[in-house]
mmCIF file of C-alpha atoms and ligand atoms in Angstrom:
data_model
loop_
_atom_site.group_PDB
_atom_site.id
_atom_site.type_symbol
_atom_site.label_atom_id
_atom_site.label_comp_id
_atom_site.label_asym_id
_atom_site.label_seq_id
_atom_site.Cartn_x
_atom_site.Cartn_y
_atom_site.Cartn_z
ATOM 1 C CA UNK A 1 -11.618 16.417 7.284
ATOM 2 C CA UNK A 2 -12.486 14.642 4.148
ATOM 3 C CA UNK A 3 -10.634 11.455 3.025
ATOM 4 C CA UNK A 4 -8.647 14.017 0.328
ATOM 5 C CA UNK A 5 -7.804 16.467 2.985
ATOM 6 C CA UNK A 6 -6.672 13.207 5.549
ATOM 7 C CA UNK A 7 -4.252 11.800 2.648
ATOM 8 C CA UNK A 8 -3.045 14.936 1.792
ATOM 9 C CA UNK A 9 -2.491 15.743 5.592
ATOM 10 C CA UNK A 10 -0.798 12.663 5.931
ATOM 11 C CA UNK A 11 1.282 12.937 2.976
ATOM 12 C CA UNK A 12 2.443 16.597 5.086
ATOM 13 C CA UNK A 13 3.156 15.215 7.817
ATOM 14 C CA UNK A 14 5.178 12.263 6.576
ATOM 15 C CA UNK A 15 7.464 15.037 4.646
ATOM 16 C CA UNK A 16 8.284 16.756 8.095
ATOM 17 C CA UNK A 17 8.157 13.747 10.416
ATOM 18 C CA UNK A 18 11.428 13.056 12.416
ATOM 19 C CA UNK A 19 9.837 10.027 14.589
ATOM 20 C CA UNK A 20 12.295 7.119 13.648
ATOM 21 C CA UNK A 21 15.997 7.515 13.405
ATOM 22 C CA UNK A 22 15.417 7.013 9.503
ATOM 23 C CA UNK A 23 14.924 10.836 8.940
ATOM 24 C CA UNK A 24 18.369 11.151 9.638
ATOM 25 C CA UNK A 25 19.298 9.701 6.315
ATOM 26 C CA UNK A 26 16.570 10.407 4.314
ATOM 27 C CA UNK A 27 16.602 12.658 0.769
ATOM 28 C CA UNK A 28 13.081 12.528 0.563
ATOM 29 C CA UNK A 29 10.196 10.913 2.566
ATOM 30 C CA UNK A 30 8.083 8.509 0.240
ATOM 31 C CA UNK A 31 4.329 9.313 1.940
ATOM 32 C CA UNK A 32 3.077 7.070 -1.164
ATOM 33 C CA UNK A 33 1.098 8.097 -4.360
ATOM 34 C CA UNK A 34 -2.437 8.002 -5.873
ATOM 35 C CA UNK A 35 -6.262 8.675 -6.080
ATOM 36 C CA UNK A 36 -7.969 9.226 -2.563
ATOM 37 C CA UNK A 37 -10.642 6.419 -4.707
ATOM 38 C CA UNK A 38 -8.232 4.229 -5.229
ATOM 39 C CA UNK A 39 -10.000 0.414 -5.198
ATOM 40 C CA UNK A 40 -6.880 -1.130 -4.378
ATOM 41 C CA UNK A 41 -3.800 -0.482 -2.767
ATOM 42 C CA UNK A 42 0.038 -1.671 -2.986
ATOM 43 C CA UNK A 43 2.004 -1.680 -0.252
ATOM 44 C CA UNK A 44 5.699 -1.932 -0.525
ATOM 45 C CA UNK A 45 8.545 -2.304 2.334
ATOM 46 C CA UNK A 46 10.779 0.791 1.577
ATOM 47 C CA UNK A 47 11.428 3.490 0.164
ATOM 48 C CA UNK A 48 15.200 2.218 -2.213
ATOM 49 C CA UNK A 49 17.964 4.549 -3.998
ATOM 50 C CA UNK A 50 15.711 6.299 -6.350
ATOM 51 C CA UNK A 51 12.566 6.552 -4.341
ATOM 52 C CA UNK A 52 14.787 8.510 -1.630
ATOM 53 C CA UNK A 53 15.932 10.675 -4.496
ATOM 54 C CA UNK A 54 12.328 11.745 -6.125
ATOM 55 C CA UNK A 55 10.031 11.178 -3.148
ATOM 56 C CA UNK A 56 8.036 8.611 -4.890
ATOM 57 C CA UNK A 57 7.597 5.207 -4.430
ATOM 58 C CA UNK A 58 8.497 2.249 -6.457
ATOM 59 C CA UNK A 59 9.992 4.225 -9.276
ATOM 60 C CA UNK A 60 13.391 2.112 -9.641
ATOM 61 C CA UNK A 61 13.324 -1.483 -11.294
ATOM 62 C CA UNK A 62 10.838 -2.947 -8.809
ATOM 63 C CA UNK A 63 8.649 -0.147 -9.931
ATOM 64 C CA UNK A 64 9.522 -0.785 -13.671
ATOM 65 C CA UNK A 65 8.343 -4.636 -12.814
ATOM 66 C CA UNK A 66 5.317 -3.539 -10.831
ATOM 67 C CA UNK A 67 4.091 -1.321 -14.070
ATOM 68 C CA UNK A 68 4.203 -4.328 -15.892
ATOM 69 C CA UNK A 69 2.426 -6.628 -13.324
ATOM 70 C CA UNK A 70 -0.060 -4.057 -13.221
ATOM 71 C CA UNK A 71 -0.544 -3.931 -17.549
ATOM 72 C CA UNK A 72 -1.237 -7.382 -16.921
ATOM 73 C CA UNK A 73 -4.542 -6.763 -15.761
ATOM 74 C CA UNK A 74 -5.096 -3.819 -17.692
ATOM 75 C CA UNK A 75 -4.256 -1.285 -14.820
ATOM 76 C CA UNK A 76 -2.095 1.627 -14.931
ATOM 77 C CA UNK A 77 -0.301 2.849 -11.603
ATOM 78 C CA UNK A 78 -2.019 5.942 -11.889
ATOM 79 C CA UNK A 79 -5.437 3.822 -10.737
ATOM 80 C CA UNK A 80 -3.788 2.890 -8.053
ATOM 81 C CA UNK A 81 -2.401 3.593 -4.602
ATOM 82 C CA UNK A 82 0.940 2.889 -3.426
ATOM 83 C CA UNK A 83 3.044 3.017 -0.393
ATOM 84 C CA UNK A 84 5.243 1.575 1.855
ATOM 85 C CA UNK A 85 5.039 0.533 5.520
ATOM 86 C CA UNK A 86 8.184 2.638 5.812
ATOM 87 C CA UNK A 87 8.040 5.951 4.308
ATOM 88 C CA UNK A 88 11.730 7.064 4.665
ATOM 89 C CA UNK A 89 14.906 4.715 3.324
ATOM 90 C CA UNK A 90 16.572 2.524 5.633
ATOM 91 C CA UNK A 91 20.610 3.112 4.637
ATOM 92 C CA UNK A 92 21.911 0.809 2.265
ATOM 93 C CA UNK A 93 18.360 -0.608 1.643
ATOM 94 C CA UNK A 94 18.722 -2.517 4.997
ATOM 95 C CA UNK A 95 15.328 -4.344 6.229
ATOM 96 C CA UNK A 96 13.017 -1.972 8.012
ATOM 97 C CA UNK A 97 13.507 -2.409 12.403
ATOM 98 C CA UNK A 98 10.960 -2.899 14.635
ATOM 99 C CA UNK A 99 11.132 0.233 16.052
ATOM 100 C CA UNK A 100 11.087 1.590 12.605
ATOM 101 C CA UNK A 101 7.754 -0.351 11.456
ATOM 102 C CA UNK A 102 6.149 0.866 15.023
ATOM 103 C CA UNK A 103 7.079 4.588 14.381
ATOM 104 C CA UNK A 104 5.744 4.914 10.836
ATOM 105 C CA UNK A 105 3.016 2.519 11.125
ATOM 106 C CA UNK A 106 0.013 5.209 12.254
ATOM 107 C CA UNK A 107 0.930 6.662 8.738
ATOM 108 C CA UNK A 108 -0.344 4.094 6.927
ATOM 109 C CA UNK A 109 -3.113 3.107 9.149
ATOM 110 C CA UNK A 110 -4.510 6.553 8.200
ATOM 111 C CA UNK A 111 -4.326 6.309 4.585
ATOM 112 C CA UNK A 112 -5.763 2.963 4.492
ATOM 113 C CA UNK A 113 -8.744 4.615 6.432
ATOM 114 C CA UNK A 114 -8.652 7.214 4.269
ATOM 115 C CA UNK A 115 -8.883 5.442 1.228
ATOM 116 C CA UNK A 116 -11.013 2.662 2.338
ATOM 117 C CA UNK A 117 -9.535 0.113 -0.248
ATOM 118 C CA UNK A 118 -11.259 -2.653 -1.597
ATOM 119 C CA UNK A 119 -8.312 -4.554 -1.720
ATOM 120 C CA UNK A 120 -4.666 -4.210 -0.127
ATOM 121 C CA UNK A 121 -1.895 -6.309 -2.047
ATOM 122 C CA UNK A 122 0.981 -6.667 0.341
ATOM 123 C CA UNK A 123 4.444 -6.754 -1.147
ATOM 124 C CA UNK A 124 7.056 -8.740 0.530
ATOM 125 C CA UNK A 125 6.819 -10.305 4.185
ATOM 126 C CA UNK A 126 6.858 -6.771 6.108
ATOM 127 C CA UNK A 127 3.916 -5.461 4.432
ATOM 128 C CA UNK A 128 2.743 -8.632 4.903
ATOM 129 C CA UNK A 129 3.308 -9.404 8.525
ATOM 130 C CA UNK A 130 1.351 -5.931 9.049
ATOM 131 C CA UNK A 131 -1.930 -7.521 8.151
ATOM 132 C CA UNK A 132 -0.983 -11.381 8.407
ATOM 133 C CA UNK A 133 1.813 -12.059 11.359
ATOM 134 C CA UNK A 134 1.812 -15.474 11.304
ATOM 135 C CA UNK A 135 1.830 -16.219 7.609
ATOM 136 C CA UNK A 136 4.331 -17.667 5.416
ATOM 137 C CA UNK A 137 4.621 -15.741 2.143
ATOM 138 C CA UNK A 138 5.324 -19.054 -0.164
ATOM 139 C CA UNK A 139 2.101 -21.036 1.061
ATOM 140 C CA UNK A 140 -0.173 -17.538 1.372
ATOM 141 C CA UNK A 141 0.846 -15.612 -1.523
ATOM 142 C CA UNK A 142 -1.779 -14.784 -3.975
ATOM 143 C CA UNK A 143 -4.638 -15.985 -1.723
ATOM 144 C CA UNK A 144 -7.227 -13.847 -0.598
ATOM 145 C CA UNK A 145 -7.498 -13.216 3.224
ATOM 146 C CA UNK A 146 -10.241 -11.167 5.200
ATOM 147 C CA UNK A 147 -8.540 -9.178 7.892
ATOM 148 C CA UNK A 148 -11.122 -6.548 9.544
ATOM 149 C CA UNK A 149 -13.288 -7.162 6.553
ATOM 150 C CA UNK A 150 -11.452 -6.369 3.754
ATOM 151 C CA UNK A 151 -9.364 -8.585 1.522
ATOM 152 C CA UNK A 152 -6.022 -8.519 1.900
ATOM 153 C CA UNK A 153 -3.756 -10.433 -0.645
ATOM 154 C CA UNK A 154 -0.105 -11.072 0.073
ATOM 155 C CA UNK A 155 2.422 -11.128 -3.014
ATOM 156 C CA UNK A 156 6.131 -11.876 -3.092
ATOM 157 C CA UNK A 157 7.693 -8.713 -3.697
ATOM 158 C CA UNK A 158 8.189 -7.629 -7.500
ATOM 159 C CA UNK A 159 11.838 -7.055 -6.131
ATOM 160 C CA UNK A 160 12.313 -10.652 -4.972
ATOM 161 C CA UNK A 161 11.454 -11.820 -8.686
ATOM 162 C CA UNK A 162 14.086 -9.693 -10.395
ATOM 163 C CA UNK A 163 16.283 -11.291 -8.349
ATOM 164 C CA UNK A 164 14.615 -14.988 -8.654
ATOM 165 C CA UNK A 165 13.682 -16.210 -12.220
ATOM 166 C CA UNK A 166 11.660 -18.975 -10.786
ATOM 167 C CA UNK A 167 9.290 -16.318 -9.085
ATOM 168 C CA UNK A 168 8.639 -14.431 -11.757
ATOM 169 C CA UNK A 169 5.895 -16.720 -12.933
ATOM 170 C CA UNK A 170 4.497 -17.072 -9.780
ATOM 171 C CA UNK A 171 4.070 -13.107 -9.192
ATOM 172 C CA UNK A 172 2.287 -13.078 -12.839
ATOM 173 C CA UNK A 173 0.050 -15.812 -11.820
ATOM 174 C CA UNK A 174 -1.322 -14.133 -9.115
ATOM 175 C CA UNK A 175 -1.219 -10.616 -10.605
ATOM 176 C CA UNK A 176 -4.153 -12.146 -13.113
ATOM 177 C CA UNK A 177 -6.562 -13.332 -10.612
ATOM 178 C CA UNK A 178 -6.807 -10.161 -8.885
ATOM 179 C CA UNK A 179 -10.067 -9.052 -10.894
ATOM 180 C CA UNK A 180 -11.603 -12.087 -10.069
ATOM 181 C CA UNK A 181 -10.447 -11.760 -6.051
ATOM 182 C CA UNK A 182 -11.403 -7.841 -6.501
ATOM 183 C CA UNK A 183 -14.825 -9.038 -7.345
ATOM 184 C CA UNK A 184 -15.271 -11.789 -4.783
ATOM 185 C CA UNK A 185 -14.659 -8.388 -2.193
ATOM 186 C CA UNK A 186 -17.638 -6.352 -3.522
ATOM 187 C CA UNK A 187 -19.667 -9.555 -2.840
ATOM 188 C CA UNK A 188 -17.952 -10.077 0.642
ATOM 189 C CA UNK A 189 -21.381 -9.339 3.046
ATOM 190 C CA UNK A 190 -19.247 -7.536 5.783
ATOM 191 C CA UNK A 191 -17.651 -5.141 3.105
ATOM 192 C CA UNK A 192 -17.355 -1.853 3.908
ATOM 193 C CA UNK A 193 -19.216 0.547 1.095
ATOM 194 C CA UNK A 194 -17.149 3.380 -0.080
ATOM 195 C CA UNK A 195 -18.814 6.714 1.595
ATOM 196 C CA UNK A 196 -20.892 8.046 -0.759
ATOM 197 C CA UNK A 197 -19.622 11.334 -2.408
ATOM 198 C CA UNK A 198 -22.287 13.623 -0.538
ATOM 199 C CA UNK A 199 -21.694 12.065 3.045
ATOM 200 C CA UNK A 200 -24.394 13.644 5.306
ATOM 201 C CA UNK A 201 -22.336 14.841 7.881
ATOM 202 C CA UNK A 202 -23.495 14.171 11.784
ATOM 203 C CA UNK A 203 -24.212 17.693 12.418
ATOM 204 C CA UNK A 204 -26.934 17.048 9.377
ATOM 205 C CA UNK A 205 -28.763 14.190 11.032
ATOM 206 C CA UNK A 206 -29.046 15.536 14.236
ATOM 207 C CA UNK A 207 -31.478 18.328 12.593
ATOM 208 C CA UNK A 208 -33.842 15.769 11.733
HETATM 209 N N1 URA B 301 10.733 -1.385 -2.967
HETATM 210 C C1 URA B 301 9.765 -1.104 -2.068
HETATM 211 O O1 URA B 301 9.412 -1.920 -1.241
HETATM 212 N N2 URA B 301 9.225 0.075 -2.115
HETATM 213 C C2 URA B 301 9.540 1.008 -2.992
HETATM 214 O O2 URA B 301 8.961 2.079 -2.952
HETATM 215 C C3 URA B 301 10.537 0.687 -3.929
HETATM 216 C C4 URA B 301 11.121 -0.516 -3.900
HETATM 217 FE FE1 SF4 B 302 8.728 9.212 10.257
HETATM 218 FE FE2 SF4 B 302 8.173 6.891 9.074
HETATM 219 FE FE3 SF4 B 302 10.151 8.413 8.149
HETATM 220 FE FE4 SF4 B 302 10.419 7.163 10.459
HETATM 221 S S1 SF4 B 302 10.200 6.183 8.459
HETATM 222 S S2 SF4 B 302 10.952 9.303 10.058
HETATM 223 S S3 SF4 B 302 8.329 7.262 11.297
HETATM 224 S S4 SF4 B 302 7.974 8.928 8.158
#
């Protein structure tokens, strides 16, 4: 299976999948949305209200903020990908349980392999904690770290700003340096090249 075939696979599977007690409650799963390409990837803690009604992610007022992070640096959402470490809404927008996390977290493990991001932004201490247990969002945020060779950067969630003035700045501030941390990855040594469209499959080399 190609990386297109994977996400779209995945995106199938998330729509049907009863493996945490949050399909119970669900509308709509929220498998996550963009290009298979995508250089960099967002990932979010839940699915809220209006993401559980369309099936998409971050399409409430933490989405509305996130489009405007993203016009910052001159990117529109539809560059990039975006997901959640949850893909169904926990009731009442309650914070995603262990349990929970465990269930759903093979999901995104298979995007991000499908994808094969340059860059993953975390959003909020959940995603975070995925990539980077031990860190504290207010002394990591905006800072890039290498986990498994690829730069992950850890961002308050757009959420926790509309709620918090002071962090609003803070958010924005790191939202600009992200070309300049996008192009420290390409230079990383250890980075992992994109496949190249025409992969020569295995069955290929072993003619040769
Ligand atoms: N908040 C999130 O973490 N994810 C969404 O998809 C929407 C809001
Ligand atoms: Fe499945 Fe994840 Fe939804 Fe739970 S949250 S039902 S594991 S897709």
């Amino acid at each position: 299976m190609n990386s297109e075939e994977e996400l779209k696979q995945v995106t199938q599977d998330v729509s049907t999948c009863t493996k945490c007690m949050l399909h119970n409650s669900r509308k709509l799963a929220v498998p996550g949305e963009g290009p298979y390409k995508a250089e960099i990837m967002f990932i979010g803690e839940g699915p809220g209200f209006y993401e559980n009604e369309q099936g998409r992610p971050f399409v409430g007022a933490a989405g509305k903020f996130l489009e405007e992070l993203l016009a910052i640096v001159n990117m529109k959402r539809s560059e990039v990908f975006i997901t959640n470490v949850v893909k169904c809404r926990p009731p009442g927008n309650r914070d995603p349980q262990s349990e929970e996390l465990a269930a759903c977290s093979n999901y995104l493990e298979r995007q991000i392999q499908a994808i094969n991001p340059k860059v993953i932004v975390t959003l909020g201490r959940y995603s975070m904690a995925n990539f980077l247990p031990k860190a504290k969002i207010s002394s990591v945020h905006g800072q890039a770290v290498k986990v498994k060779g690829r730069l992950v950067i850890a961002m308050y969630h757009p959420a926790a700003a509309l709620h918090q003035q002071s962090l609003k700045a803070t958010i924005e501030q790191d939202f600009a340096r992200l070309p300049d941390l996008i192009t420290q990855a390409t230079q990383m040594p250890e980075y992992i090249e994109k496949a190249p469209e025409e992969k020569i499959e295995p069955e290929q080399l072993s003619l040769f």
